[in-house]
N, CA and C atoms as an extended XYZ file, in Angstrom:
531
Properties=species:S:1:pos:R:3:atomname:S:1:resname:S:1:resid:I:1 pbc="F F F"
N         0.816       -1.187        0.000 N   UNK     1
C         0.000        0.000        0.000 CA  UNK     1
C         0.847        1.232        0.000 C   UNK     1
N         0.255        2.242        0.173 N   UNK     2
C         1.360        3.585       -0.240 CA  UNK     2
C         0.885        4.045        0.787 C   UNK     2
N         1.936        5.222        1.027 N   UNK     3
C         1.678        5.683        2.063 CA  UNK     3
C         0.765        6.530        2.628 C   UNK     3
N         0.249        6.306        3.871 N   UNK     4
C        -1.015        6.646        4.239 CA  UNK     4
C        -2.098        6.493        3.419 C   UNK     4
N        -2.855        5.323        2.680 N   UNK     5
C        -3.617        4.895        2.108 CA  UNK     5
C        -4.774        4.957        2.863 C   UNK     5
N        -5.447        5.001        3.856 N   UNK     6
C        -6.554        4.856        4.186 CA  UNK     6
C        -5.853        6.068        5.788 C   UNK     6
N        -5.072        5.723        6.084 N   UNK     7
C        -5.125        7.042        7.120 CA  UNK     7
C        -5.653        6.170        8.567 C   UNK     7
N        -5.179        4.823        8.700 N   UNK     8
C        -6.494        4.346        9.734 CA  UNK     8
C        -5.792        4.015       11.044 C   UNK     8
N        -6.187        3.509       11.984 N   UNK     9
C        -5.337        3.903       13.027 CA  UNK     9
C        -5.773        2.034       13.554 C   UNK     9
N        -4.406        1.263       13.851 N   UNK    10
C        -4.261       -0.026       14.643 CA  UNK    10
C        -4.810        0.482       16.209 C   UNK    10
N        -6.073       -0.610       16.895 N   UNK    11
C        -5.959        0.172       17.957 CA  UNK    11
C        -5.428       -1.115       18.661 C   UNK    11
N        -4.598       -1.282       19.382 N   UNK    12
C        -3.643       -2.742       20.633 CA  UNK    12
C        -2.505       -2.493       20.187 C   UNK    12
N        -1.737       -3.204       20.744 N   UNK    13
C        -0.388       -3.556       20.257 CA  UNK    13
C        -0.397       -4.381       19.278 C   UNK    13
N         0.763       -4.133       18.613 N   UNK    14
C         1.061       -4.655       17.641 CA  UNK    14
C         2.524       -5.213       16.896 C   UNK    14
N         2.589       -6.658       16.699 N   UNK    15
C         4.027       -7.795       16.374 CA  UNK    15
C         4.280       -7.911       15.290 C   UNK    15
N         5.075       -7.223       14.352 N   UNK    16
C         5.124       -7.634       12.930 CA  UNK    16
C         6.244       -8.390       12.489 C   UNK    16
N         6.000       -9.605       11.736 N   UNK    17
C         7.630      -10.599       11.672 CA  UNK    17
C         7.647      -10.671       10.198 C   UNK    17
N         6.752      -10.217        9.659 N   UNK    18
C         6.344      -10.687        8.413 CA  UNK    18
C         6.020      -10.037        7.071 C   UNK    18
N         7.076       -9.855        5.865 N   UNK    19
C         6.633       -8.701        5.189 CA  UNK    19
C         4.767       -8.740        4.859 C   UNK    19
N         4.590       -9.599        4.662 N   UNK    20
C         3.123       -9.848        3.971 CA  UNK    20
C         2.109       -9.020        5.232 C   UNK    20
N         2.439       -9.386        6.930 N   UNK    21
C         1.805       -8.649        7.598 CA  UNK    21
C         1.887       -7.312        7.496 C   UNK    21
N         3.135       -6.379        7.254 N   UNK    22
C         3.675       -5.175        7.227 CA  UNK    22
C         2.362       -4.735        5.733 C   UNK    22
N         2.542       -5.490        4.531 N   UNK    23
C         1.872       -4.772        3.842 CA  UNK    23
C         0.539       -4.708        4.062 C   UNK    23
N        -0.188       -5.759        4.820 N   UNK    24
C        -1.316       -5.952        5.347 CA  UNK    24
C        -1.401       -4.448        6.441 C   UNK    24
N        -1.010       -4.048        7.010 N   UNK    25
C        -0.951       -3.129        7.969 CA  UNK    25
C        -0.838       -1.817        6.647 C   UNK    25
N        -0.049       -1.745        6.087 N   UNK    26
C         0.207       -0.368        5.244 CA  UNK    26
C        -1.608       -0.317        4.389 C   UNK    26
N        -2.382       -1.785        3.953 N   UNK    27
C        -3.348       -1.306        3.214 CA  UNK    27
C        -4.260       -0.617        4.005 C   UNK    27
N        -4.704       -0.690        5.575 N   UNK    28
C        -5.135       -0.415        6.531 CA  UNK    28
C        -4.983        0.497        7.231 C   UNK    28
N        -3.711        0.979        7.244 N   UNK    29
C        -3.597        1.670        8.890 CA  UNK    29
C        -2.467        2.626        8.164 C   UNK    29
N        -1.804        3.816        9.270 N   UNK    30
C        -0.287        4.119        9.365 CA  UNK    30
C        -0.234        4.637       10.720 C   UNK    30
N        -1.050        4.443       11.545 N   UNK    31
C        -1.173        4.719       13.234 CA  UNK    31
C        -1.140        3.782       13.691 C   UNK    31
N        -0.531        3.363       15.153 N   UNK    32
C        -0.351        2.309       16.097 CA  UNK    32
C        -0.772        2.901       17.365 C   UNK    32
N        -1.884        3.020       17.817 N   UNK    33
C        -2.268        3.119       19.035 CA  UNK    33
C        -2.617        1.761       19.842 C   UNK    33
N        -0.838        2.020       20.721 N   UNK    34
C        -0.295        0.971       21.301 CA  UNK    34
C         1.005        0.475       21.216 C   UNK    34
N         1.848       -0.502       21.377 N   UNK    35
C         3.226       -0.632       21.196 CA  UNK    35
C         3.257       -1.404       20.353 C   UNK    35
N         4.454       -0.574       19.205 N   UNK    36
C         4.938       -1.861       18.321 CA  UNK    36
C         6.191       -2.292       18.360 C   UNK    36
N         6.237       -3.850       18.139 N   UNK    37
C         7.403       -4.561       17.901 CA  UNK    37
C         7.712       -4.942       16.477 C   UNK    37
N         8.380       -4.635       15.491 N   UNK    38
C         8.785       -4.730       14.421 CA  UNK    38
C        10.065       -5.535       14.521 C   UNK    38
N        10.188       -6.948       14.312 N   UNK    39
C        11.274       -8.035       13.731 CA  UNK    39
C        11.563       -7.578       12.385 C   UNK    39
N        12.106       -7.410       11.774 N   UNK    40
C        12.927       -7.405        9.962 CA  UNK    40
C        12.728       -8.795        9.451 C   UNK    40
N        13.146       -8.681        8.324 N   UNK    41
C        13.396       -9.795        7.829 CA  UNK    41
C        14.591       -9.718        6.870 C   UNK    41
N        15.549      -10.919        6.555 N   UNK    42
C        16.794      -10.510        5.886 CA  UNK    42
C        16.248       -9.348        4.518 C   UNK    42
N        17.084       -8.741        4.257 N   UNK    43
C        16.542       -7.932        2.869 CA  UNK    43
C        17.719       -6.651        2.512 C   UNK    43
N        16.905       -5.929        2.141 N   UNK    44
C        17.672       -4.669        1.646 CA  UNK    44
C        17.245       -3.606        2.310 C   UNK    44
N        15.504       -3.237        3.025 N   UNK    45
C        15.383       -2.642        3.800 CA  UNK    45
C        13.938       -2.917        4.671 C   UNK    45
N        13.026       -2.358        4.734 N   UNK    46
C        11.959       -2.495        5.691 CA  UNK    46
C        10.874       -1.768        5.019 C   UNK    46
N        11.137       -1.429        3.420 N   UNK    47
C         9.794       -0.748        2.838 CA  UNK    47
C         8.397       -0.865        2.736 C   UNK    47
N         8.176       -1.999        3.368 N   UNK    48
C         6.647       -2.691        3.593 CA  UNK    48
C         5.950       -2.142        4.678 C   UNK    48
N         6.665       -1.341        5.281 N   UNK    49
C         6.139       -0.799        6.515 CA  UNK    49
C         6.426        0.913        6.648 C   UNK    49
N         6.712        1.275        4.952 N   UNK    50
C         7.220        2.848        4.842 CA  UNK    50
C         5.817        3.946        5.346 C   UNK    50
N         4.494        3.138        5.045 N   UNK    51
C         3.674        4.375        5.553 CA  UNK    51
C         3.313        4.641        7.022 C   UNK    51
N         4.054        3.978        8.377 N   UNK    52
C         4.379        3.765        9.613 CA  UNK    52
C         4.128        5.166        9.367 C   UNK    52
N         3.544        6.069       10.172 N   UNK    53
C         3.233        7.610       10.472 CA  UNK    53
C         3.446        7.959       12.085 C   UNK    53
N         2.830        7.132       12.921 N   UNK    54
C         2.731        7.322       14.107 CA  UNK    54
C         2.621        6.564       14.748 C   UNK    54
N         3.197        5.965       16.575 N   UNK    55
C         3.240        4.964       17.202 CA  UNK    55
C         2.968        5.624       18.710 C   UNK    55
N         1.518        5.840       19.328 N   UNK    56
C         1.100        6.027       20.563 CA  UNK    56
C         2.094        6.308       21.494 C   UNK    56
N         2.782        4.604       21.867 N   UNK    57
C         3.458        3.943       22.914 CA  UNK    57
C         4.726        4.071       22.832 C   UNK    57
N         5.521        2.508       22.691 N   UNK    58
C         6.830        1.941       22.406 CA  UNK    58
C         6.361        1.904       21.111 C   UNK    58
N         7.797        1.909       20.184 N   UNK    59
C         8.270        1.160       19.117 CA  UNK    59
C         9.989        0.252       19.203 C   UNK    59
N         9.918       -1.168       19.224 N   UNK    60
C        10.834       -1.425       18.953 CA  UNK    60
C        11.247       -2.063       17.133 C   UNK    60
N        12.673       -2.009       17.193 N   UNK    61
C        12.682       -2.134       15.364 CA  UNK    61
C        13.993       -3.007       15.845 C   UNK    61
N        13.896       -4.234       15.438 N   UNK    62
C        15.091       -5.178       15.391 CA  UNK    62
C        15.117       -5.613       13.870 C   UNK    62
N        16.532       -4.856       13.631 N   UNK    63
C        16.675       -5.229       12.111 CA  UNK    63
C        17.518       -6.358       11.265 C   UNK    63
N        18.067       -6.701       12.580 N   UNK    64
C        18.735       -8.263       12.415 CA  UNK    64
C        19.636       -8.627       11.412 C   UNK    64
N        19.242       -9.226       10.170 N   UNK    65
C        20.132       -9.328        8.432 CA  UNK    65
C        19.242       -8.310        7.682 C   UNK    65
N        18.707       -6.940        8.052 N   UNK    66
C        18.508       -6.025        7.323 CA  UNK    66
C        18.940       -4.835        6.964 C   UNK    66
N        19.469       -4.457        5.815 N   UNK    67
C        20.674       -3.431        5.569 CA  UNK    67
C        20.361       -2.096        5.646 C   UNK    67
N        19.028       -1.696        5.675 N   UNK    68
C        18.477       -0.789        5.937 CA  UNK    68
C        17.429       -0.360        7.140 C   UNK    68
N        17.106        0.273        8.203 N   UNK    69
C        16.137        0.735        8.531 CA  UNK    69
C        15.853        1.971        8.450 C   UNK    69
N        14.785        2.437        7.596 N   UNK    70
C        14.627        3.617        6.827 CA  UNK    70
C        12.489        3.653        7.515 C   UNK    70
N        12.103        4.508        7.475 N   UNK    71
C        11.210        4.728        7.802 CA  UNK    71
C        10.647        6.448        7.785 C   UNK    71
N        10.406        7.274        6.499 N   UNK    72
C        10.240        8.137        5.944 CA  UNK    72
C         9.056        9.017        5.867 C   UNK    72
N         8.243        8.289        6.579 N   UNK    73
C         7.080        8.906        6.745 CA  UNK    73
C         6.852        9.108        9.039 C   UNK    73
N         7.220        8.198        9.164 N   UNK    74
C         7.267        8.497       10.369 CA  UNK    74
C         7.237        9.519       11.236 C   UNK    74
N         6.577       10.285       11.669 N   UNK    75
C         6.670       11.552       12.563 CA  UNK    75
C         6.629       11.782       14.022 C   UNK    75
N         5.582       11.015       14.624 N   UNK    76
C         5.714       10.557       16.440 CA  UNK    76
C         6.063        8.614       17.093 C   UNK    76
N         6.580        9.119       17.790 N   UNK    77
C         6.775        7.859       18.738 CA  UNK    77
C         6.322        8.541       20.177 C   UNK    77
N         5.146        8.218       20.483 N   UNK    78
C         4.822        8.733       22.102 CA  UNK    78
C         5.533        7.965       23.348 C   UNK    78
N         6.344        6.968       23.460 N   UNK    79
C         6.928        6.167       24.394 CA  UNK    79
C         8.823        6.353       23.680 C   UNK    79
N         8.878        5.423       24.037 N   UNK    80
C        10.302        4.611       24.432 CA  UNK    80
C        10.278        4.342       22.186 C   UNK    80
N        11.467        4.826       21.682 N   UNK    81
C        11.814        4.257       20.122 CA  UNK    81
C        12.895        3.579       20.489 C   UNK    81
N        13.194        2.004       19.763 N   UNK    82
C        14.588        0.979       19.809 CA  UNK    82
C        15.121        0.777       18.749 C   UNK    82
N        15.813        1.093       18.525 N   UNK    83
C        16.396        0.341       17.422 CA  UNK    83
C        17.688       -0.604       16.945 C   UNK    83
N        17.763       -1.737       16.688 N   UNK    84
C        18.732       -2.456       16.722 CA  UNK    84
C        18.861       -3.586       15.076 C   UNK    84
N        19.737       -3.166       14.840 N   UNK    85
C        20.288       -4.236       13.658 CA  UNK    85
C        21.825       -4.631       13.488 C   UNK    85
N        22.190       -5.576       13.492 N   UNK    86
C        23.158       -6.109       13.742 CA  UNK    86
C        24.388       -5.896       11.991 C   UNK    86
N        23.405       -6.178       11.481 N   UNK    87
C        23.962       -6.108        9.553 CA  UNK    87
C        23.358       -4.828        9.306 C   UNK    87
N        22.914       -3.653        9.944 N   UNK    88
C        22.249       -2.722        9.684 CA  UNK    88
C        23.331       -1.804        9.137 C   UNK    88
N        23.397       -1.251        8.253 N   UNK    89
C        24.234        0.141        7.556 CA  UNK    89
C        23.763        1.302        7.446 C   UNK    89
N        22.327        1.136        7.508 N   UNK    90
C        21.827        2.932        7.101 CA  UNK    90
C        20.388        2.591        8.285 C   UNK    90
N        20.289        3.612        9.362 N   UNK    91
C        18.847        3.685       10.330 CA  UNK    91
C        19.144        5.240        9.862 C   UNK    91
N        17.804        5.633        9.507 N   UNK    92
C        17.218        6.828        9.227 CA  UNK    92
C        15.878        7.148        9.121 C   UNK    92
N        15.566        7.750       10.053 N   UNK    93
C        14.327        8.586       10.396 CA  UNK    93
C        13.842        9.913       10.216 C   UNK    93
N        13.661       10.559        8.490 N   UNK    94
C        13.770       11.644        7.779 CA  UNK    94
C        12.670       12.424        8.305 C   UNK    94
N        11.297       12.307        8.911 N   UNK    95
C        10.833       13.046        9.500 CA  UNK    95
C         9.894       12.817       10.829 C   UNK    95
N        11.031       12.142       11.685 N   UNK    96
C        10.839       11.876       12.682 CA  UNK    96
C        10.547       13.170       13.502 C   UNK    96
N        10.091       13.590       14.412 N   UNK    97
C        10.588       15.400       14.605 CA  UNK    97
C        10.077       15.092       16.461 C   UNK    97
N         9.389       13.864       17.269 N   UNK    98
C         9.159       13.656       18.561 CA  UNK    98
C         8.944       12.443       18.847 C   UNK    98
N         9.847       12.195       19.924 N   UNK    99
C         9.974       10.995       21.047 CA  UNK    99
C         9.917       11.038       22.366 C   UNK    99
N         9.692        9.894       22.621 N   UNK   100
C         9.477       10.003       24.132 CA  UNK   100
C        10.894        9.990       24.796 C   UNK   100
N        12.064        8.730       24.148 N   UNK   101
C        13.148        8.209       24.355 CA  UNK   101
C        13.423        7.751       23.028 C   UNK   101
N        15.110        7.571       22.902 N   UNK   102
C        15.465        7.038       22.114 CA  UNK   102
C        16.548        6.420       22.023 C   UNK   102
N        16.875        5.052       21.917 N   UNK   103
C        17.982        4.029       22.057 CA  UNK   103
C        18.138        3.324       20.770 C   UNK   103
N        19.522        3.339       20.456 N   UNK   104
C        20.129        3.265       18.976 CA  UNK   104
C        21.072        2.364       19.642 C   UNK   104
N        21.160        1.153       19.293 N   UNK   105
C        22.360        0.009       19.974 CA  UNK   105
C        22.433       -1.141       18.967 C   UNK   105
N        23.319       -1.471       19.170 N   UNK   106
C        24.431       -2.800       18.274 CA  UNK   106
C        23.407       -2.865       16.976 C   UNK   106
N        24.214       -1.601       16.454 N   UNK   107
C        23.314       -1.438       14.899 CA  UNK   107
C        25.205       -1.499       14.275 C   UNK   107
N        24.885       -1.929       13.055 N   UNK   108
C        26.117       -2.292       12.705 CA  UNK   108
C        27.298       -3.221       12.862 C   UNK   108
N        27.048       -3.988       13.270 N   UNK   109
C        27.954       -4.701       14.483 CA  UNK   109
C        28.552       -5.507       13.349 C   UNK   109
N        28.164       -6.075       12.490 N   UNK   110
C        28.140       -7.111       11.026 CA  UNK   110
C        28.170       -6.417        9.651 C   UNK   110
N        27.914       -5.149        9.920 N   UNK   111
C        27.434       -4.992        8.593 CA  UNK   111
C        29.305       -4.428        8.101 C   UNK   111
N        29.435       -4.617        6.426 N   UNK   112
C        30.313       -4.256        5.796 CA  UNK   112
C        30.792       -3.114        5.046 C   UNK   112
N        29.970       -2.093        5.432 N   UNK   113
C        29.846       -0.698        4.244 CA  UNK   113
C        29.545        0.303        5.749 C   UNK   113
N        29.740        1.549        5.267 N   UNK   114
C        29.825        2.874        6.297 CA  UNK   114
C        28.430        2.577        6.862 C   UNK   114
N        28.625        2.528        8.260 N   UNK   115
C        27.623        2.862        9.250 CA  UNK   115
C        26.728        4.147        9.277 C   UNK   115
N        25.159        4.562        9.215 N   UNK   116
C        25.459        5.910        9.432 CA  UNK   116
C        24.046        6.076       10.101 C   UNK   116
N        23.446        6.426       10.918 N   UNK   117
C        22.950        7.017       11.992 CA  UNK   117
C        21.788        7.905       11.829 C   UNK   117
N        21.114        8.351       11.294 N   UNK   118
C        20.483        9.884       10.617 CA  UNK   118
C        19.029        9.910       11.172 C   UNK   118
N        19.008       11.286       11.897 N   UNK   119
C        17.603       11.558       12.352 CA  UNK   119
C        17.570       12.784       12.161 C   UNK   119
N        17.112       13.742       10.884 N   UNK   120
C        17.149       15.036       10.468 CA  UNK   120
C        16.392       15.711       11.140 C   UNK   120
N        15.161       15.431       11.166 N   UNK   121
C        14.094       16.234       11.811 CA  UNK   121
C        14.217       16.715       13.416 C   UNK   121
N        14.577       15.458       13.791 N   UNK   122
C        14.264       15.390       15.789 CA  UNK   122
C        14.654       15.891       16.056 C   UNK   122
N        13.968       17.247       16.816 N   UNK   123
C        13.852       18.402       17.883 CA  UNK   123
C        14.603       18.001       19.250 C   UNK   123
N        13.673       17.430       19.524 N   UNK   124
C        13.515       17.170       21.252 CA  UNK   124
C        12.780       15.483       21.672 C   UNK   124
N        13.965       15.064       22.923 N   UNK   125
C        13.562       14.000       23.376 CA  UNK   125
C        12.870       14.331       24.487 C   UNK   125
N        11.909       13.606       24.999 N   UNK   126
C        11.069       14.109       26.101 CA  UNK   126
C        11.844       13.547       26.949 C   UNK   126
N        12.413       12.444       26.878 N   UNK   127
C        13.214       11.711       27.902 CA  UNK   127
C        14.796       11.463       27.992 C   UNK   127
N        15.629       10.141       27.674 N   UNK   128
C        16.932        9.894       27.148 CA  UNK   128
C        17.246        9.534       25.719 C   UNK   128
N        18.375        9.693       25.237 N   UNK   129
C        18.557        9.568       23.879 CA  UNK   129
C        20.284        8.923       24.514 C   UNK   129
N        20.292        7.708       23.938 N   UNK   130
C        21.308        6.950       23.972 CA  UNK   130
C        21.812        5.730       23.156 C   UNK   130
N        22.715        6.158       22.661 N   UNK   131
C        23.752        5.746       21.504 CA  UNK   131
C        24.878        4.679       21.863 C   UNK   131
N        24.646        3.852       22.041 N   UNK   132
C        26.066        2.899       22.871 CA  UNK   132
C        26.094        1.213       21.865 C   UNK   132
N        27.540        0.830       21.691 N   UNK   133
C        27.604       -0.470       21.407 CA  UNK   133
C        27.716       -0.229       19.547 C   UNK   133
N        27.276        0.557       19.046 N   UNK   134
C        27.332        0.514       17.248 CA  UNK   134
C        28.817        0.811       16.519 C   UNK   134
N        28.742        0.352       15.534 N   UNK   135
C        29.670       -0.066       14.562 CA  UNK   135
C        29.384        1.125       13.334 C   UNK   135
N        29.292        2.398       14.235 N   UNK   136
C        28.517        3.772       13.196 CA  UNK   136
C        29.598        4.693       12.998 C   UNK   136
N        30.203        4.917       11.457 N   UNK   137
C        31.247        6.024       11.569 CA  UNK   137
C        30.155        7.598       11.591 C   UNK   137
N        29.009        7.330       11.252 N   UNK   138
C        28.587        8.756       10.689 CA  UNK   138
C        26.910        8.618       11.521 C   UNK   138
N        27.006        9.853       12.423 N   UNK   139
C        26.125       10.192       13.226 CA  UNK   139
C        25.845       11.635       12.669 C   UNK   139
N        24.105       11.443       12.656 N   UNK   140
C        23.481       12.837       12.422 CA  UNK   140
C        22.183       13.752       12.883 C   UNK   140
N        22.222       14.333       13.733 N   UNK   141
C        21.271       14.820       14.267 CA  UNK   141
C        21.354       16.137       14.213 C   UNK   141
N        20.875       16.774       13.184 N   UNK   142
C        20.932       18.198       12.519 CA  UNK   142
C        20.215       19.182       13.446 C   UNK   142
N        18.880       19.145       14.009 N   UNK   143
C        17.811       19.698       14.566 CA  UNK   143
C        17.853       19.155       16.020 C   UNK   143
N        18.556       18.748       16.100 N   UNK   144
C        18.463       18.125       17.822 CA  UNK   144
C        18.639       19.220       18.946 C   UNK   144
N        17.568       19.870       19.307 N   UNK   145
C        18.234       21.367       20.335 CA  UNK   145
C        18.004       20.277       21.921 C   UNK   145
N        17.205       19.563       22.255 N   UNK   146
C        16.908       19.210       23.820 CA  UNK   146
C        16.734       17.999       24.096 C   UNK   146
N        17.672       17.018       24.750 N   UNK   147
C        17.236       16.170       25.601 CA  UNK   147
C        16.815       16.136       26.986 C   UNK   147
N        15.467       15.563       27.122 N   UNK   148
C        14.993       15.895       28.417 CA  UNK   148
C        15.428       15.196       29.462 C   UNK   148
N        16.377       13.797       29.005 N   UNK   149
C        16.844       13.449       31.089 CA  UNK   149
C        18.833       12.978       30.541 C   UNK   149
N        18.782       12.143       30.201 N   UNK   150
C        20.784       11.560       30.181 CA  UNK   150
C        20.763       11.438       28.798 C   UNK   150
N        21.851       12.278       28.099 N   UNK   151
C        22.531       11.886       26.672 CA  UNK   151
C        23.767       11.192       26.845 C   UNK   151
N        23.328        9.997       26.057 N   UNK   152
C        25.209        8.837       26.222 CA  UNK   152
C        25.119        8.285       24.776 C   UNK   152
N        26.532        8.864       24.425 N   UNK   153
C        26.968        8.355       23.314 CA  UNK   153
C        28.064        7.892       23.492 C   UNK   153
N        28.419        6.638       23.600 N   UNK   154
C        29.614        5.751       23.750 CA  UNK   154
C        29.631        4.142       23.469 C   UNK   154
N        30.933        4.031       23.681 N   UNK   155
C        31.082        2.091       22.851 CA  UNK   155
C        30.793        2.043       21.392 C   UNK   155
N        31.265        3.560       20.860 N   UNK   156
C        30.728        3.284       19.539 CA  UNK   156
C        32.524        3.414       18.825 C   UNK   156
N        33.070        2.710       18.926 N   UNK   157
C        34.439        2.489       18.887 CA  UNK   157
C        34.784        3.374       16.860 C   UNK   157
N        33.803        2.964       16.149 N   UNK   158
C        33.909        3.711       14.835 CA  UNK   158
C        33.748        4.806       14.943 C   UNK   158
N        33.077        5.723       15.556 N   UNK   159
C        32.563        6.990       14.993 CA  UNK   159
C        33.487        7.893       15.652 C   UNK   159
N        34.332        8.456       14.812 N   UNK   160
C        35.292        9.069       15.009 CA  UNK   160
C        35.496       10.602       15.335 C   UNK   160
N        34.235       11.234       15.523 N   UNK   161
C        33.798       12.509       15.502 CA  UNK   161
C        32.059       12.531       16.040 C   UNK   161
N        32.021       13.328       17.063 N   UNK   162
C        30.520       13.893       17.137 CA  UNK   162
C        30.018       14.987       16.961 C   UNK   162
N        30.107       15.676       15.532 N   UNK   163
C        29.862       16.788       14.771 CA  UNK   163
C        28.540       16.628       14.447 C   UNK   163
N        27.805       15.590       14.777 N   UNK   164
C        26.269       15.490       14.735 CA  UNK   164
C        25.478       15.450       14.679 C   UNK   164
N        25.263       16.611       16.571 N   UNK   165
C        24.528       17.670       17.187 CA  UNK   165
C        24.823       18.977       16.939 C   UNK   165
N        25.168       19.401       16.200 N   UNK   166
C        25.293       20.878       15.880 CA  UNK   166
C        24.329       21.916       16.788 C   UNK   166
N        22.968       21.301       16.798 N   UNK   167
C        22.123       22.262       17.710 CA  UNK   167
C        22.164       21.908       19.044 C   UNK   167
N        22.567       20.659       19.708 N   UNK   168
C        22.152       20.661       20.796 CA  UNK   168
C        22.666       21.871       22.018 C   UNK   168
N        21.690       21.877       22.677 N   UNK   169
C        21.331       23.202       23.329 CA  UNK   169
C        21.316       22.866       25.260 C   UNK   169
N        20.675       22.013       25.123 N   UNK   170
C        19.958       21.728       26.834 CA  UNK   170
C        19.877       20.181       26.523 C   UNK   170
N        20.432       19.684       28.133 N   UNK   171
C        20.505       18.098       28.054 CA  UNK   171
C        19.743       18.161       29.597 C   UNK   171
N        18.823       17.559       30.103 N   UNK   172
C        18.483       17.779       31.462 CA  UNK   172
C        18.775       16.760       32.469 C   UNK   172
N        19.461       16.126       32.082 N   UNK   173
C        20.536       14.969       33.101 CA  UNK   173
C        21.524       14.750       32.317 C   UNK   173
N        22.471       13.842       32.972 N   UNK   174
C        23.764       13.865       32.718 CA  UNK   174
C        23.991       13.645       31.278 C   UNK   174
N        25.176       14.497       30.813 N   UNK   175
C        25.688       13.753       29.466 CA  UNK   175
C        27.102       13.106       29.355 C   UNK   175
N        27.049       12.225       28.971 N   UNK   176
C        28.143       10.882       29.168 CA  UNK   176
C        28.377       10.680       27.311 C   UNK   176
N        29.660       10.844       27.241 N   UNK   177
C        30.472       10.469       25.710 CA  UNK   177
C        31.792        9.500       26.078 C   UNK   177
């Protein structure tokens, strides 16, 4: 389905392992009111699930043997966002712009081509934003002015520079690099 096709909103939580479910969800929905868990599947990226718009709760995204997690339409996560891929090379969230929290871990760990990190939009975390354990030379958070409790970016043994955050402004608990 394309994105935002019907505009409709999942109401529970919700487990997706399965591209065929993902497109089943895109002909239906691009709201999750409730938590989602998103498994990958080996591939090239996670486009079955590109009209994802909004997620109430939690979102977790385990991308496992997937080389991409890209998610382009996306704009809120009201809880806790995860993200983890092990063969992952490119996590990017182009108009992501609010979270509750956000944890980016052992993304890259396998994969063979430049690591890279990218959340253009995101303003402000309501909570922590923490970066630890990845295999990421290239981190980007253009618009990032406020985290609301601990920023930690570390164990990321590749990324050789944190040129970033350009905006960040206010961290409201500790920040740890």
């Amino acid at each position: 389905g394309s994105a935002g096709a019907t505009g409709g909103v999942y109401l529970g939580d919700l487990v997706i392992y399965h591209p065929d479910q993902a497109t089943h969800f895109c002909e239906h929905y691009d709201t999750v009111y409730g938590h989602l868990t998103f498994n990958a599947w080996p591939g090239e990226d996670i486009a079955e699930i590109s009209c994802l718009r909004e997620v109430l709760l939690n979102a977790y995204f385990s991308g496992h043997m997937t080389t991409s997690i890209s998610l382009p339409n996306l704009e809120s996560v009201g809880g806790d966002l995860s993200v983890q891929g092990l063969y992952t090379e490119d996590v990017r969230f182009d108009n992501l712009t609010a979270v509750g929290a956000l944890r980016v871990d052992q993304v890259g760990t396998f994969a063979s081509g430049v690591v890279a990190v990218e959340f253009p939009a995101l303003v402000e975390t309501q909570d922590q934003l923490q970066i630890t354990m990845n295999e990421m030379q290239e981190v980007g958070f253009p618009a990032l002015t406020t985290v609301g409790d601990f920023f930690t970016v570390n164990s990321n043994d590749r990324l050789l520079n944190v040129d970033g955050f350009p905006a960040l402004e206010t961290v409201g608990g500790y920040f740890h690099m």
